[in-house]
Amino acid sequence: MLGRILVIRGGAIGDFILTLPALRTLRQACPKAHIEILGYKHIAALAENRFYAQAVRSIEYGPLSGFFAKNSELPAELADYFASFDLIISYLYDPDGIFESNLRRCGVENLLCGPARIVKTGDHAARQLARPIEELGIRVVDLTETIFLSEEDRQFGHEFLQTLSQPIIAIHFGSGSKEKNWPLQNWIELFSTENWHIEKRHPLIVISGEADKEQTAQLEHTWKDRQIRFAKNLPLPHLAGVLEHSIFIGHDSGISHVAAAAGANCILLFGPTDPNVWAPTNENVEVLRASTGKVNDLEIAVVRAALTKALRASSKPVNQGLRQDMEFLNP
């Protein structure tokens, strides 16, 4: 009987969300267990008291550094903490087994190690990350990503959007790599004033973070006279609340995984990375990719057509006025 389980999961936003299918299956198999996550708190907050885990502890806690040094003196507080769990599942990169050895010095007996790095040409990332759960004899079948929003998350989304009509259109023009990003000029052209004449019916929200400052400033200048709202540096659970009912367009990025897991109708633009490994498997996700594998070669008309389809699906039955409003999207 597993009473206390610790999942150690660092990594970026997308890496964490790709682990959620495995954690969901673990929670379903152990509904009464106390599950904690040791990770980056601003990311793991997506799981804290949101079905997956009852608590989150920061992996950036200073005294933890001793667990990454060979034969180091381990803080008694953390040694007792790790020993208090019936099972620890670690996704940390530990090629020399130093972290594992130190955990066992604390008295940890049941330790499973998941893949710290995804094989880019292998199974889907969520399938690879499910392996330690399946080592327990628990089969992971559903690889879809889900964030279980709290009432506070939804309330924030409601207050942020206020009276804006639904569905909003949300875009995130960034990712962890320039090679994965559609040119900023394409985003500007997609929503140019000549084409975009239904802002009151389908408001546009621009999502941005710390790494997007330069491009955000450019868009703010370009669209300074437009009724476009910018959502900057929102806590991830709050961002999920904003995106829940949106039509979202983004790249292969962590924010795209947040949108898909929150329930947004997603159009994801892929370039060099393989969507069969990295894209959310959710039914609410459509992947667009140029045959060349270069995101710059993905035509604006193709994205516009996908947005047309999403708007139409969100507004059934489509009345005549909306049909006229959507004509701007026809390639």
Coordinates of C-alpha atoms in Angstrom, one line a residue, residues 27-312:
R27 CA -3.3 9.2 -9.1
Q28 CA -6.2 7.1 -10.4
A29 CA -4.4 3.9 -9.3
C30 CA -3.6 5.3 -5.8
P31 CA -6.6 7.7 -5.1
K32 CA -5.9 7.8 -1.3
A33 CA -2.1 8.3 -1.5
H34 CA -0.5 11.6 -0.5
I35 CA 1.4 12.6 -3.6
E36 CA 4.0 15.4 -3.5
I37 CA 6.0 16.9 -6.4
L38 CA 9.6 18.2 -6.0
G39 CA 10.1 20.6 -8.9
Y40 CA 10.0 24.2 -10.0
K41 CA 7.2 25.6 -8.0
H42 CA 5.9 28.0 -10.6
I43 CA 5.4 25.1 -13.0
A44 CA 4.4 22.3 -10.6
A45 CA 1.7 24.7 -9.4
L46 CA -0.3 23.4 -12.3
A47 CA -0.7 20.1 -10.4
E48 CA -0.8 21.3 -6.7
N49 CA -4.2 20.8 -5.2
R50 CA -5.4 20.3 -8.8
F51 CA -6.1 16.5 -8.7
Y52 CA -2.5 15.3 -9.1
A53 CA -0.7 16.3 -5.9
Q54 CA -1.5 17.6 -2.5
A55 CA 1.8 19.5 -2.1
V56 CA 4.7 20.9 -4.1
R57 CA 8.2 21.6 -2.8
S58 CA 10.9 23.6 -4.6
I59 CA 13.7 21.8 -6.3
E60 CA 15.7 25.1 -6.0
Y61 CA 15.9 24.7 -2.2
G62 CA 19.6 25.4 -1.4
P63 CA 20.4 22.4 0.9
L64 CA 19.3 20.0 -1.9
S65 CA 22.6 20.7 -3.6
G66 CA 24.3 18.2 -1.3
F67 CA 22.4 15.4 -2.9
F68 CA 24.2 16.0 -6.1
A69 CA 27.7 15.6 -4.6
K70 CA 29.4 12.3 -4.0
N71 CA 29.8 11.3 -0.4
S72 CA 28.5 14.6 0.8
E73 CA 27.1 15.3 4.3
L74 CA 23.3 15.1 3.7
P75 CA 21.1 17.6 5.6
A76 CA 19.1 15.6 8.3
E77 CA 16.0 17.5 7.5
L78 CA 16.0 16.4 3.8
A79 CA 17.2 12.9 4.7
D80 CA 14.2 12.4 6.9
Y81 CA 11.9 14.0 4.3
F82 CA 13.0 11.6 1.5
A83 CA 12.9 8.6 3.9
S84 CA 9.2 9.4 4.8
F85 CA 8.0 8.3 1.3
D86 CA 6.9 4.8 0.4
L87 CA 7.9 5.4 -3.2
I88 CA 10.0 8.0 -5.0
I89 CA 9.8 8.5 -8.8
S90 CA 12.7 10.6 -10.1
Y91 CA 13.0 12.2 -13.6
L92 CA 16.3 14.0 -12.7
Y93 CA 19.3 13.7 -15.0
D94 CA 21.6 11.5 -12.9
P95 CA 24.1 9.8 -15.3
D96 CA 26.5 8.8 -12.5
G97 CA 23.9 7.7 -10.1
I98 CA 25.0 10.2 -7.4
F99 CA 21.6 11.5 -6.6
E100 CA 20.2 8.0 -6.5
S101 CA 23.0 6.8 -4.2
N102 CA 22.4 9.7 -1.8
L103 CA 18.7 8.9 -1.7
R104 CA 19.4 5.3 -0.7
R105 CA 21.8 6.6 2.0
C106 CA 18.7 8.2 3.5
G107 CA 17.0 4.9 3.7
V108 CA 14.9 5.2 0.5
E109 CA 14.1 1.7 -0.7
N110 CA 11.5 2.1 -3.4
L111 CA 13.0 4.3 -6.1
L112 CA 12.1 4.4 -9.8
C113 CA 14.0 6.5 -12.3
G114 CA 12.2 7.8 -15.3
P115 CA 13.9 9.1 -18.5
A116 CA 15.4 12.5 -17.8
R117 CA 15.8 13.1 -21.6
I118 CA 13.4 12.2 -24.3
V119 CA 14.5 10.1 -27.3
K120 CA 13.6 12.5 -30.2
T121 CA 13.0 9.7 -32.7
G122 CA 11.3 7.3 -30.3
D123 CA 7.8 6.9 -28.9
H124 CA 5.7 9.9 -28.0
A125 CA 7.3 11.8 -25.2
A126 CA 4.3 11.1 -22.9
R127 CA 4.7 7.4 -23.6
Q128 CA 8.4 7.5 -22.7
L129 CA 7.7 9.4 -19.5
A130 CA 5.1 6.8 -18.5
R131 CA 7.6 4.0 -18.2
P132 CA 8.3 4.3 -14.5
I133 CA 4.6 4.1 -13.7
E134 CA 4.3 1.0 -15.9
E135 CA 7.1 -0.5 -14.0
L136 CA 4.7 -0.6 -11.0
G137 CA 2.4 -2.7 -13.1
I138 CA 0.1 0.2 -13.8
R139 CA -0.7 0.5 -17.5
V140 CA -0.8 4.1 -18.9
V141 CA -3.3 4.1 -21.7
D142 CA -4.5 7.7 -22.0
L143 CA -1.7 10.1 -23.1
T144 CA -3.8 13.2 -23.4
E145 CA -2.8 16.2 -21.3
T146 CA -5.2 17.7 -18.7
I147 CA -4.9 20.5 -16.3
F148 CA -7.7 20.4 -13.7
L149 CA -8.5 24.1 -13.1
S150 CA -9.4 25.3 -9.6
E151 CA -12.2 27.7 -9.0
E152 CA -9.6 30.4 -8.4
D153 CA -8.1 29.7 -11.8
R154 CA -11.4 30.0 -13.6
Q155 CA -12.3 33.1 -11.6
F156 CA -9.1 34.8 -12.6
G157 CA -9.8 33.9 -16.3
H158 CA -13.3 35.3 -16.0
E159 CA -12.0 38.6 -14.4
F160 CA -9.2 38.9 -16.9
L161 CA -11.4 38.5 -19.9
Q162 CA -14.3 40.4 -18.3
T163 CA -17.0 41.1 -20.9
L164 CA -15.0 39.9 -23.9
S165 CA -17.1 37.7 -26.2
Q166 CA -16.2 34.0 -26.5
P167 CA -14.3 32.4 -27.9
I168 CA -11.3 34.6 -27.7
I169 CA -8.4 34.0 -30.0
A170 CA -5.1 33.7 -28.1
I171 CA -1.6 33.6 -29.7
H172 CA 1.8 32.9 -28.4
F173 CA 4.5 33.7 -30.9
G174 CA 7.5 32.3 -28.9
S175 CA 9.1 29.0 -27.9
G176 CA 12.4 27.8 -26.6
S177 CA 14.1 28.1 -30.0
K178 CA 14.1 30.6 -32.8
E179 CA 14.0 27.7 -35.3
K180 CA 10.6 26.7 -34.0
N181 CA 9.1 30.2 -34.3
W182 CA 7.0 31.4 -37.2
P183 CA 8.3 34.8 -38.3
L184 CA 6.8 37.6 -36.3
Q185 CA 5.8 39.4 -39.6
N186 CA 3.6 36.4 -40.4
W187 CA 1.7 36.9 -37.2
I188 CA 1.3 40.6 -38.0
E189 CA 0.0 39.8 -41.5
L190 CA -2.4 37.1 -40.3
F191 CA -4.1 39.7 -38.1
S192 CA -3.6 42.7 -40.3
T193 CA -6.2 45.4 -40.3
E194 CA -7.2 44.6 -43.9
N195 CA -8.1 41.1 -42.8
W196 CA -9.1 41.5 -39.2
H197 CA -12.4 43.3 -38.9
I198 CA -14.2 41.3 -36.3
E199 CA -12.2 42.1 -33.2
K200 CA -15.4 42.9 -31.2
R201 CA -16.7 39.4 -32.0
H202 CA -13.5 37.4 -31.5
P203 CA -11.1 39.4 -29.3
L204 CA -7.4 38.8 -29.8
I205 CA -5.2 38.0 -26.7
V206 CA -1.4 37.9 -27.0
I207 CA 0.4 35.7 -24.5
S208 CA 4.0 36.5 -23.6
G209 CA 6.6 35.8 -21.0
E210 CA 10.0 37.1 -19.9
A211 CA 11.8 35.6 -23.0
D212 CA 9.3 37.4 -25.4
K213 CA 10.0 41.0 -24.3
E214 CA 11.5 42.3 -27.6
Q215 CA 8.8 40.8 -29.9
T216 CA 6.1 41.8 -27.5
A217 CA 7.2 45.4 -27.6
Q218 CA 7.2 45.3 -31.4
L219 CA 3.7 44.0 -31.5
E220 CA 2.5 46.5 -28.9
H221 CA 3.9 49.3 -31.2
T222 CA 2.4 47.7 -34.4
W223 CA -1.0 47.1 -32.8
K224 CA -1.1 50.2 -30.6
D225 CA -4.4 51.4 -32.1
R226 CA -6.0 48.0 -32.0
Q227 CA -8.4 46.5 -29.5
I228 CA -5.8 43.8 -28.6
R229 CA -5.1 42.7 -25.1
F230 CA -1.6 41.5 -23.9
A231 CA -1.3 38.9 -21.2
K232 CA 2.2 39.2 -19.8
N233 CA 3.9 36.8 -17.4
L234 CA 0.8 35.4 -15.9
P235 CA 1.1 32.6 -13.3
L236 CA 0.6 29.3 -15.3
P237 CA -2.6 28.2 -13.5
H238 CA -4.1 31.7 -14.1
L239 CA -3.0 31.5 -17.8
A240 CA -4.7 28.2 -18.0
G241 CA -7.9 29.8 -16.7
V242 CA -7.7 32.5 -19.4
L243 CA -7.1 29.9 -22.2
E244 CA -9.6 27.3 -21.2
H245 CA -12.3 28.2 -23.8
S246 CA -10.0 30.0 -26.4
I247 CA -8.9 29.3 -29.9
F248 CA -5.1 29.2 -29.4
I249 CA -2.4 29.4 -32.0
G250 CA 1.2 28.7 -31.0
H251 CA 4.4 26.7 -31.7
D252 CA 6.0 23.6 -30.2
S253 CA 6.3 25.3 -26.7
G254 CA 5.4 24.9 -23.1
I255 CA 2.6 27.5 -23.4
S256 CA 1.0 25.4 -26.2
H257 CA 1.0 22.4 -23.9
V258 CA -0.7 24.6 -21.2
A259 CA -3.3 25.7 -23.7
A260 CA -4.0 22.1 -24.9
A261 CA -4.2 20.7 -21.4
A262 CA -6.5 23.5 -20.3
G263 CA -9.0 22.6 -23.0
A264 CA -8.3 25.3 -25.7
N265 CA -8.9 24.5 -29.3
C266 CA -5.3 24.6 -30.5
I267 CA -3.6 25.2 -33.8
L268 CA 0.0 24.4 -33.4
L269 CA 2.7 25.3 -35.9
F270 CA 5.5 22.8 -36.0
G271 CA 8.9 23.1 -37.7
P272 CA 12.0 21.0 -37.1
T273 CA 10.7 19.1 -34.1
D274 CA 8.6 15.9 -34.7
P275 CA 5.0 16.4 -33.7
N276 CA 4.7 12.6 -33.3
V277 CA 7.0 12.9 -30.3
W278 CA 6.3 16.4 -29.0
A279 CA 2.8 17.5 -29.9
P280 CA -0.1 17.0 -27.4
T281 CA -2.2 14.0 -28.4
N282 CA -5.4 15.7 -27.3
E283 CA -8.3 15.8 -29.8
N284 CA -8.5 19.5 -29.3
V285 CA -5.1 19.9 -31.1
E286 CA -4.5 20.4 -34.8
V287 CA -0.9 20.4 -36.0
L288 CA 0.3 22.3 -39.0
R289 CA 3.7 21.6 -40.5
A290 CA 5.3 22.4 -43.8
S291 CA 6.5 19.5 -45.9
T292 CA 10.0 20.9 -45.6
G293 CA 10.0 20.7 -41.8
K294 CA 10.8 24.4 -41.7
V295 CA 8.3 26.6 -39.9
N296 CA 9.2 29.6 -42.1
D297 CA 7.7 27.6 -45.0
L298 CA 4.3 27.3 -43.4
E299 CA 2.1 29.6 -45.4
I300 CA -0.1 32.2 -43.9
A301 CA -3.0 31.0 -46.0
V302 CA -2.8 27.5 -44.4
V303 CA -2.9 29.0 -40.9
R304 CA -5.7 31.3 -41.9
A305 CA -7.7 28.3 -43.2
A306 CA -7.2 26.4 -39.9
L307 CA -8.4 29.4 -38.0
T308 CA -11.5 29.6 -40.2
K309 CA -12.3 26.0 -39.4
A310 CA -11.8 26.6 -35.7
L311 CA -14.1 29.7 -35.7
R312 CA -16.7 27.9 -37.6

